[in-house]
């Protein structure tokens, strides 16, 4: 069992969390017809031009995938040499490669955050320590809370599910010679200006940055992401990869999604998401008298909400046609938490009406 630390102090044995539960579980089977606020993929994606570009690659399926052009495009997007880039079948594959390839003694995962890094480490036979960020601190990172002898540290930025954007300088303070610092930036392109990003930095020892192209572009079914790291780390991870791990359509998507056109569209979408998120947060704050509290400031395309009897509210919301993400599968959270994906204003307004009804039904 992993050990939990809060502000650097041992917090005793961990409680069980379903680390393999993800937002898509909320919309499978009987949830397929629900309005989806559970999955953090931008709605109305992929755009038509991207679908057409991917479809155009299908004529090349007889040949084995050749990732050189896509890898070079990603490297150019971040101003890095190609040897610092590895393409992966989604960011989730990168976590598995890190767990299998790197020889570490004391891995630490900073929670609450995406649970796949810890799950992959545990599957690889590692004993994982947890640093639990606290609600009373706004789920903000204190670098001193991370054990000094940790030789692998994993943190998300902006963090799923808290939507907290940690200052790049704060995260950089976690870097040490002899330590691998993994920063999951899967949602960074949803932050206007990508402020606080570490992608592209080569002056931080042991830095490994993960990026996903599935969230902003709606490509979760295609599986495409990448790793940015020192060449020797990339070589270790590449040796752990199977041959031809990224399909030809996914490579076509990667090249397209880092093009100047795509970057401009993503930047525009980030500003739109920020406006829609502000509308959602303002609406949620109207329920403060019902005990609803929003973690803020939120900077991701989702918000984390605490409310009494959240499990019952979530069930009522399903009956009213809305799927939301339960929070109790994230270490550091319990059954009073829900995560809500940001949607357009019309969808948010309908959701807020449903939440009003769900809260009334819970009080009854």
Tab-separated table of C-alpha atoms in Angstrom:
chain	number	residue	atom	x	y	z
A	1	UNK	CA	0.000	0.000	0.000
A	2	UNK	CA	1.207	3.531	-0.696
A	3	UNK	CA	1.838	6.024	2.056
A	4	UNK	CA	-0.093	9.289	2.220
A	5	UNK	CA	1.522	12.574	3.177
A	6	UNK	CA	-0.233	15.854	3.838
A	7	UNK	CA	2.140	18.812	3.894
A	8	UNK	CA	4.954	16.307	4.192
A	9	UNK	CA	3.622	14.415	7.219
A	10	UNK	CA	2.594	10.775	7.212
A	11	UNK	CA	-1.168	10.577	7.267
A	12	UNK	CA	-1.542	6.889	7.991
A	13	UNK	CA	-2.853	4.076	5.753
A	14	UNK	CA	-4.591	5.029	2.539
A	15	UNK	CA	-8.257	4.526	1.914
A	16	UNK	CA	-9.232	2.558	-1.184
A	17	UNK	CA	-9.778	4.436	-4.426
A	18	UNK	CA	-10.764	3.011	-7.779
A	19	UNK	CA	-7.794	4.344	-9.721
A	20	UNK	CA	-9.132	2.885	-12.970
A	21	UNK	CA	-12.432	4.780	-12.870
A	22	UNK	CA	-12.547	7.607	-15.407
A	23	UNK	CA	-15.135	10.022	-16.738
A	24	UNK	CA	-16.055	7.821	-19.697
A	25	UNK	CA	-17.495	5.295	-17.238
A	26	UNK	CA	-20.277	7.788	-16.520
A	27	UNK	CA	-21.493	7.833	-20.129
A	28	UNK	CA	-21.193	4.198	-21.154
A	29	UNK	CA	-24.186	1.930	-21.688
A	30	UNK	CA	-27.168	3.529	-19.931
A	31	UNK	CA	-25.354	6.892	-19.876
A	32	UNK	CA	-24.901	7.144	-23.635
A	33	UNK	CA	-27.927	9.433	-24.053
A	34	UNK	CA	-26.991	11.788	-21.214
A	35	UNK	CA	-25.619	15.288	-21.640
A	36	UNK	CA	-21.940	14.707	-20.913
A	37	UNK	CA	-20.299	16.865	-18.250
A	38	UNK	CA	-18.197	13.918	-17.081
A	39	UNK	CA	-15.561	13.668	-19.832
A	40	UNK	CA	-13.024	16.476	-20.230
A	41	UNK	CA	-12.999	16.459	-24.031
A	42	UNK	CA	-13.979	19.701	-25.734
A	43	UNK	CA	-17.484	19.415	-27.169
A	44	UNK	CA	-18.184	19.645	-30.912
A	45	UNK	CA	-14.794	18.198	-31.789
A	46	UNK	CA	-12.934	17.124	-33.832
A	47	UNK	CA	-13.615	19.970	-36.266
A	48	UNK	CA	-14.555	19.098	-39.845
A	49	UNK	CA	-11.169	20.106	-41.275
A	50	UNK	CA	-9.376	17.779	-38.863
A	51	UNK	CA	-11.711	14.859	-39.576
A	52	UNK	CA	-11.106	15.337	-43.288
A	53	UNK	CA	-7.332	15.492	-42.775
A	54	UNK	CA	-7.362	12.257	-40.767
A	55	UNK	CA	-9.615	10.575	-43.339
A	56	UNK	CA	-7.104	11.544	-46.025
A	57	UNK	CA	-4.477	9.381	-44.321
A	58	UNK	CA	-6.504	6.202	-44.738
A	59	UNK	CA	-5.093	5.605	-48.206
A	60	UNK	CA	-1.718	4.923	-46.577
A	61	UNK	CA	-2.856	2.167	-44.218
A	62	UNK	CA	-1.095	-0.583	-46.170
A	63	UNK	CA	2.274	0.880	-45.164
A	64	UNK	CA	3.740	0.739	-41.680
A	65	UNK	CA	3.398	4.024	-39.773
A	66	UNK	CA	6.250	6.500	-40.246
A	67	UNK	CA	6.300	8.982	-37.388
A	68	UNK	CA	9.230	11.136	-38.514
A	69	UNK	CA	7.210	14.023	-39.946
A	70	UNK	CA	4.834	14.180	-36.971
A	71	UNK	CA	7.698	13.974	-34.503
A	72	UNK	CA	9.510	16.796	-36.280
A	73	UNK	CA	6.334	18.891	-36.298
A	74	UNK	CA	5.862	18.454	-32.538
A	75	UNK	CA	9.514	19.300	-31.930
A	76	UNK	CA	9.212	22.464	-34.018
A	77	UNK	CA	6.016	23.463	-32.194
A	78	UNK	CA	7.967	23.532	-28.900
A	79	UNK	CA	11.285	24.749	-30.299
A	80	UNK	CA	13.049	21.500	-29.420
A	81	UNK	CA	15.318	19.054	-31.259
A	82	UNK	CA	13.571	15.911	-32.477
A	83	UNK	CA	15.557	13.725	-30.083
A	84	UNK	CA	13.648	15.353	-27.184
A	85	UNK	CA	10.230	14.170	-28.471
A	86	UNK	CA	8.449	10.819	-28.245
A	87	UNK	CA	5.006	10.246	-29.755
A	88	UNK	CA	2.688	7.978	-27.770
A	89	UNK	CA	-0.727	6.378	-28.039
A	90	UNK	CA	-2.223	9.049	-25.799
A	91	UNK	CA	-0.671	10.454	-22.652
A	92	UNK	CA	-1.845	7.349	-20.774
A	93	UNK	CA	0.672	5.204	-22.659
A	94	UNK	CA	3.421	7.563	-21.553
A	95	UNK	CA	2.617	6.865	-17.892
A	96	UNK	CA	2.970	3.135	-18.531
A	97	UNK	CA	6.293	3.639	-20.314
A	98	UNK	CA	7.627	5.772	-17.459
A	99	UNK	CA	6.585	3.173	-14.886
A	100	UNK	CA	8.182	0.313	-16.809
A	101	UNK	CA	11.312	1.945	-18.173
A	102	UNK	CA	12.610	4.153	-15.374
A	103	UNK	CA	14.437	2.564	-12.471
A	104	UNK	CA	13.190	4.454	-9.427
A	105	UNK	CA	13.276	3.683	-5.709
A	106	UNK	CA	10.748	6.130	-4.285
A	107	UNK	CA	8.066	7.410	-6.647
A	108	UNK	CA	5.714	10.095	-5.323
A	109	UNK	CA	2.435	11.178	-6.909
A	110	UNK	CA	0.938	14.525	-5.926
A	111	UNK	CA	-2.836	14.126	-5.451
A	112	UNK	CA	-5.642	14.827	-6.121
A	113	UNK	CA	-4.772	14.326	-9.777
A	114	UNK	CA	-5.306	12.014	-12.745
A	115	UNK	CA	-4.999	8.522	-11.298
A	116	UNK	CA	-3.346	6.668	-14.200
A	117	UNK	CA	0.238	7.601	-13.182
A	118	UNK	CA	-0.155	5.874	-9.820
A	119	UNK	CA	-2.052	2.951	-11.322
A	120	UNK	CA	0.716	2.395	-13.886
A	121	UNK	CA	3.438	2.573	-11.226
A	122	UNK	CA	1.610	0.097	-9.002
A	123	UNK	CA	1.052	-2.255	-11.949
A	124	UNK	CA	4.809	-2.128	-12.541
A	125	UNK	CA	5.389	-3.308	-8.969
A	126	UNK	CA	6.331	0.061	-7.490
A	127	UNK	CA	5.393	1.176	-3.996
A	128	UNK	CA	3.940	4.649	-4.428
A	129	UNK	CA	3.904	7.455	-1.887
A	130	UNK	CA	1.208	10.113	-2.106
A	131	UNK	CA	1.400	13.787	-1.254
A	132	UNK	CA	-2.157	14.985	-0.664
A	133	UNK	CA	-2.829	18.644	-1.374
A	134	UNK	CA	-5.460	20.068	0.963
A	135	UNK	CA	-8.728	21.844	0.348
A	136	UNK	CA	-7.927	24.452	2.997
A	137	UNK	CA	-4.808	25.368	0.976
A	138	UNK	CA	-6.801	25.618	-2.255
A	139	UNK	CA	-5.174	22.342	-3.402
A	140	UNK	CA	-2.025	24.356	-4.101
A	141	UNK	CA	1.418	22.806	-4.137
A	142	UNK	CA	3.919	23.332	-1.345
A	143	UNK	CA	7.185	21.906	-2.742
A	144	UNK	CA	8.391	21.245	0.807
A	145	UNK	CA	5.641	18.634	1.176
A	146	UNK	CA	7.398	16.323	-1.304
A	147	UNK	CA	9.905	13.993	0.401
A	148	UNK	CA	13.452	15.039	-0.386
A	149	UNK	CA	14.501	11.493	-1.305
A	150	UNK	CA	11.742	11.039	-3.908
A	151	UNK	CA	13.443	10.173	-7.188
A	152	UNK	CA	10.263	10.372	-9.287
A	153	UNK	CA	7.592	13.033	-8.724
A	154	UNK	CA	4.383	13.264	-10.766
A	155	UNK	CA	2.123	16.314	-10.803
A	156	UNK	CA	-0.549	17.658	-13.152
A	157	UNK	CA	-0.723	21.248	-14.375
A	158	UNK	CA	-3.441	22.412	-14.670
A	159	UNK	CA	-4.439	19.608	-12.356
A	160	UNK	CA	-7.257	17.196	-13.059
A	161	UNK	CA	-9.679	17.280	-11.187
A	162	UNK	CA	-9.012	20.426	-9.121
A	163	UNK	CA	-8.502	22.778	-12.125
A	164	UNK	CA	-5.638	24.408	-10.189
A	165	UNK	CA	-2.857	25.929	-12.296
A	166	UNK	CA	0.385	25.822	-10.318
A	167	UNK	CA	3.011	28.492	-11.041
A	168	UNK	CA	5.773	27.095	-13.247
A	169	UNK	CA	8.361	28.377	-10.784
A	170	UNK	CA	6.697	26.458	-7.929
A	171	UNK	CA	6.826	23.221	-9.899
A	172	UNK	CA	10.393	23.925	-11.000
A	173	UNK	CA	11.378	23.976	-7.325
A	174	UNK	CA	10.615	20.244	-7.254
A	175	UNK	CA	13.470	19.553	-9.687
A	176	UNK	CA	16.634	17.906	-8.387
A	177	UNK	CA	19.651	16.285	-9.976
A	178	UNK	CA	18.883	12.559	-9.849
A	179	UNK	CA	15.115	13.077	-9.739
A	180	UNK	CA	12.654	12.663	-12.604
A	181	UNK	CA	9.980	15.356	-12.479
A	182	UNK	CA	6.929	14.393	-14.546
A	183	UNK	CA	4.504	17.222	-15.301
A	184	UNK	CA	1.224	16.202	-16.929
A	185	UNK	CA	0.238	19.154	-19.130
A	186	UNK	CA	-2.628	17.347	-20.869
A	187	UNK	CA	-4.906	20.369	-20.394
A	188	UNK	CA	-2.350	23.165	-20.765
A	189	UNK	CA	-3.509	24.057	-24.278
A	190	UNK	CA	-6.903	24.930	-22.748
A	191	UNK	CA	-5.206	27.679	-20.682
A	192	UNK	CA	-5.095	31.032	-22.511
A	193	UNK	CA	-1.502	31.741	-23.466
A	194	UNK	CA	-0.430	28.408	-21.928
A	195	UNK	CA	0.914	30.449	-19.042
A	196	UNK	CA	2.870	28.413	-16.489
A	197	UNK	CA	3.767	25.802	-19.132
A	198	UNK	CA	7.080	23.975	-18.806
A	199	UNK	CA	6.889	22.316	-22.223
A	200	UNK	CA	9.893	23.390	-24.244
A	201	UNK	CA	12.094	24.076	-21.215
A	202	UNK	CA	15.527	22.441	-21.282
A	203	UNK	CA	16.967	24.132	-18.187
A	204	UNK	CA	15.056	22.066	-15.585
A	205	UNK	CA	16.947	18.910	-14.536
A	206	UNK	CA	15.039	15.669	-14.916
A	207	UNK	CA	11.981	17.339	-16.455
A	208	UNK	CA	9.513	15.180	-18.371
A	209	UNK	CA	6.442	16.927	-19.800
A	210	UNK	CA	3.453	14.983	-21.103
A	211	UNK	CA	0.989	16.462	-23.578
A	212	UNK	CA	-2.272	15.075	-24.962
A	213	UNK	CA	-3.952	15.982	-28.237
A	214	UNK	CA	-7.172	14.167	-27.344
A	215	UNK	CA	-8.757	16.779	-25.040
A	216	UNK	CA	-8.841	19.992	-27.055
A	217	UNK	CA	-9.292	18.223	-30.389
A	218	UNK	CA	-11.784	15.501	-29.419
A	219	UNK	CA	-9.517	12.599	-30.399
A	220	UNK	CA	-9.904	10.326	-27.383
A	221	UNK	CA	-10.833	7.463	-29.705
A	222	UNK	CA	-7.692	7.936	-31.791
A	223	UNK	CA	-5.134	7.969	-28.932
A	224	UNK	CA	-2.367	10.463	-29.567
A	225	UNK	CA	-0.040	12.320	-27.223
A	226	UNK	CA	3.644	12.930	-26.713
A	227	UNK	CA	6.511	13.189	-24.226
A	228	UNK	CA	9.092	15.981	-24.043
A	229	UNK	CA	12.259	15.091	-22.129
A	230	UNK	CA	16.029	14.844	-22.262
A	231	UNK	CA	17.282	12.641	-25.127
A	232	UNK	CA	18.524	9.898	-22.797
A	233	UNK	CA	15.088	9.678	-21.139
A	234	UNK	CA	13.369	9.575	-24.532
A	235	UNK	CA	15.671	6.717	-25.551
A	236	UNK	CA	14.762	4.735	-22.423
A	237	UNK	CA	11.062	5.210	-23.014
A	238	UNK	CA	11.343	4.380	-26.709
A	239	UNK	CA	13.025	1.073	-25.880
A	240	UNK	CA	10.002	0.173	-23.737
A	241	UNK	CA	7.552	0.956	-26.553
A	242	UNK	CA	6.282	-1.697	-28.937
A	243	UNK	CA	7.083	-1.251	-32.610
A	244	UNK	CA	4.836	1.185	-34.515
A	245	UNK	CA	2.906	2.277	-31.396
A	246	UNK	CA	1.144	5.234	-33.060
A	247	UNK	CA	-1.137	4.567	-36.023
A	248	UNK	CA	-0.944	6.399	-39.350
A	249	UNK	CA	-4.217	8.308	-38.721
A	250	UNK	CA	-2.971	9.356	-35.273
A	251	UNK	CA	0.314	10.561	-36.771
A	252	UNK	CA	-1.623	12.596	-39.323
A	253	UNK	CA	-3.641	14.114	-36.474
A	254	UNK	CA	-0.511	14.959	-34.484
A	255	UNK	CA	1.054	16.792	-37.405
A	256	UNK	CA	-2.166	18.696	-38.082
A	257	UNK	CA	-2.813	19.637	-34.450
A	258	UNK	CA	0.525	21.427	-34.052
A	259	UNK	CA	0.179	23.388	-37.295
A	260	UNK	CA	-0.101	27.188	-37.115
A	261	UNK	CA	-3.785	26.963	-38.088
A	262	UNK	CA	-4.516	24.492	-35.301
A	263	UNK	CA	-2.564	26.447	-32.688
A	264	UNK	CA	-4.527	29.593	-33.552
A	265	UNK	CA	-7.809	27.684	-33.288
A	266	UNK	CA	-6.786	26.136	-29.961
A	267	UNK	CA	-5.847	29.564	-28.604
A	268	UNK	CA	-9.261	30.920	-29.587
A	269	UNK	CA	-10.965	27.903	-28.020
A	270	UNK	CA	-9.030	28.425	-24.768
A	271	UNK	CA	-10.453	31.937	-24.420
A	272	UNK	CA	-13.954	30.668	-25.172
A	273	UNK	CA	-13.590	27.909	-22.555
A	274	UNK	CA	-12.436	30.491	-20.002
A	275	UNK	CA	-15.560	32.583	-20.642
A	276	UNK	CA	-17.839	29.544	-20.463
A	277	UNK	CA	-16.120	28.416	-17.261
A	278	UNK	CA	-16.698	31.807	-15.662
A	279	UNK	CA	-20.394	31.486	-16.542
A	280	UNK	CA	-20.541	28.003	-14.986
A	281	UNK	CA	-18.753	29.109	-11.817
A	282	UNK	CA	-21.028	32.136	-11.408
A	283	UNK	CA	-24.056	29.886	-11.738
A	284	UNK	CA	-22.715	27.380	-9.232
A	285	UNK	CA	-22.011	30.129	-6.731
A	286	UNK	CA	-25.740	30.898	-6.706
A	287	UNK	CA	-26.144	27.604	-4.824
A	288	UNK	CA	-23.819	28.581	-1.972
A	289	UNK	CA	-26.718	28.498	0.495
A	290	UNK	CA	-27.171	24.832	-0.437
A	291	UNK	CA	-23.584	24.142	0.598
A	292	UNK	CA	-22.136	24.139	-2.937
A	293	UNK	CA	-18.480	25.241	-2.997
A	294	UNK	CA	-16.336	25.614	-6.115
A	295	UNK	CA	-12.566	25.197	-5.962
A	296	UNK	CA	-11.041	28.325	-7.378
A	297	UNK	CA	-9.571	29.947	-9.171
A	298	UNK	CA	-10.205	27.299	-11.827
A	299	UNK	CA	-7.990	27.321	-14.916
A	300	UNK	CA	-8.814	24.038	-16.674
A	301	UNK	CA	-11.766	23.092	-18.877
A	302	UNK	CA	-13.507	21.660	-15.796
A	303	UNK	CA	-14.313	22.652	-12.222
A	304	UNK	CA	-14.274	20.746	-8.947
A	305	UNK	CA	-17.296	21.185	-6.694
A	306	UNK	CA	-17.975	20.140	-3.119
A	307	UNK	CA	-21.546	19.724	-1.968
A	308	UNK	CA	-23.426	17.755	0.692
A	309	UNK	CA	-24.874	14.405	-0.420
A	310	UNK	CA	-23.052	14.637	-3.734
A	311	UNK	CA	-23.666	10.972	-4.544
A	312	UNK	CA	-27.430	11.471	-4.282
A	313	UNK	CA	-27.238	14.694	-6.323
A	314	UNK	CA	-25.278	12.831	-8.990
A	315	UNK	CA	-27.976	10.124	-9.179
A	316	UNK	CA	-30.732	12.725	-9.492
A	317	UNK	CA	-28.768	14.521	-12.215
A	318	UNK	CA	-28.562	11.261	-14.187
A	319	UNK	CA	-32.325	10.892	-13.961
A	320	UNK	CA	-32.624	14.474	-15.207
A	321	UNK	CA	-30.387	13.741	-18.192
A	322	UNK	CA	-26.889	14.869	-17.095
A	323	UNK	CA	-23.719	12.862	-16.442
A	324	UNK	CA	-21.115	14.321	-14.056
A	325	UNK	CA	-17.880	12.848	-12.738
A	326	UNK	CA	-17.832	11.448	-9.223
A	327	UNK	CA	-14.881	12.677	-7.179
A	328	UNK	CA	-14.342	9.961	-4.609
A	329	UNK	CA	-12.091	7.876	-6.885
A	330	UNK	CA	-9.391	10.571	-6.614
A	331	UNK	CA	-7.049	10.174	-3.622
A	332	UNK	CA	-7.530	13.155	-1.334
A	333	UNK	CA	-11.246	13.500	-2.146
A	334	UNK	CA	-14.354	11.774	-0.838
A	335	UNK	CA	-18.013	11.302	-1.764
A	336	UNK	CA	-18.796	15.010	-1.342
A	337	UNK	CA	-16.985	15.954	-4.558
A	338	UNK	CA	-18.046	16.183	-8.213
A	339	UNK	CA	-16.098	17.288	-11.286
A	340	UNK	CA	-17.955	19.171	-14.017
A	341	UNK	CA	-16.665	19.670	-17.563
A	342	UNK	CA	-17.109	23.157	-18.995
A	343	UNK	CA	-19.699	23.346	-21.760
A	344	UNK	CA	-21.297	26.138	-23.794
A	345	UNK	CA	-23.602	28.603	-22.045
A	346	UNK	CA	-26.845	27.051	-23.275
A	347	UNK	CA	-25.815	23.621	-21.976
A	348	UNK	CA	-24.601	25.132	-18.701
A	349	UNK	CA	-27.908	26.936	-18.199
A	350	UNK	CA	-29.837	23.694	-18.679
A	351	UNK	CA	-27.463	21.937	-16.307
A	352	UNK	CA	-27.893	24.594	-13.627
A	353	UNK	CA	-31.674	24.171	-13.841
A	354	UNK	CA	-31.226	20.412	-13.432
A	355	UNK	CA	-28.872	20.956	-10.485
A	356	UNK	CA	-31.516	23.139	-8.822
A	357	UNK	CA	-33.993	20.289	-9.175
A	358	UNK	CA	-31.500	17.673	-8.022
A	359	UNK	CA	-30.663	19.654	-4.896
A	360	UNK	CA	-34.382	20.096	-4.130
A	361	UNK	CA	-34.952	16.351	-4.563
A	362	UNK	CA	-32.019	15.625	-2.242
A	363	UNK	CA	-33.467	17.895	0.440
A	364	UNK	CA	-36.905	16.307	0.191
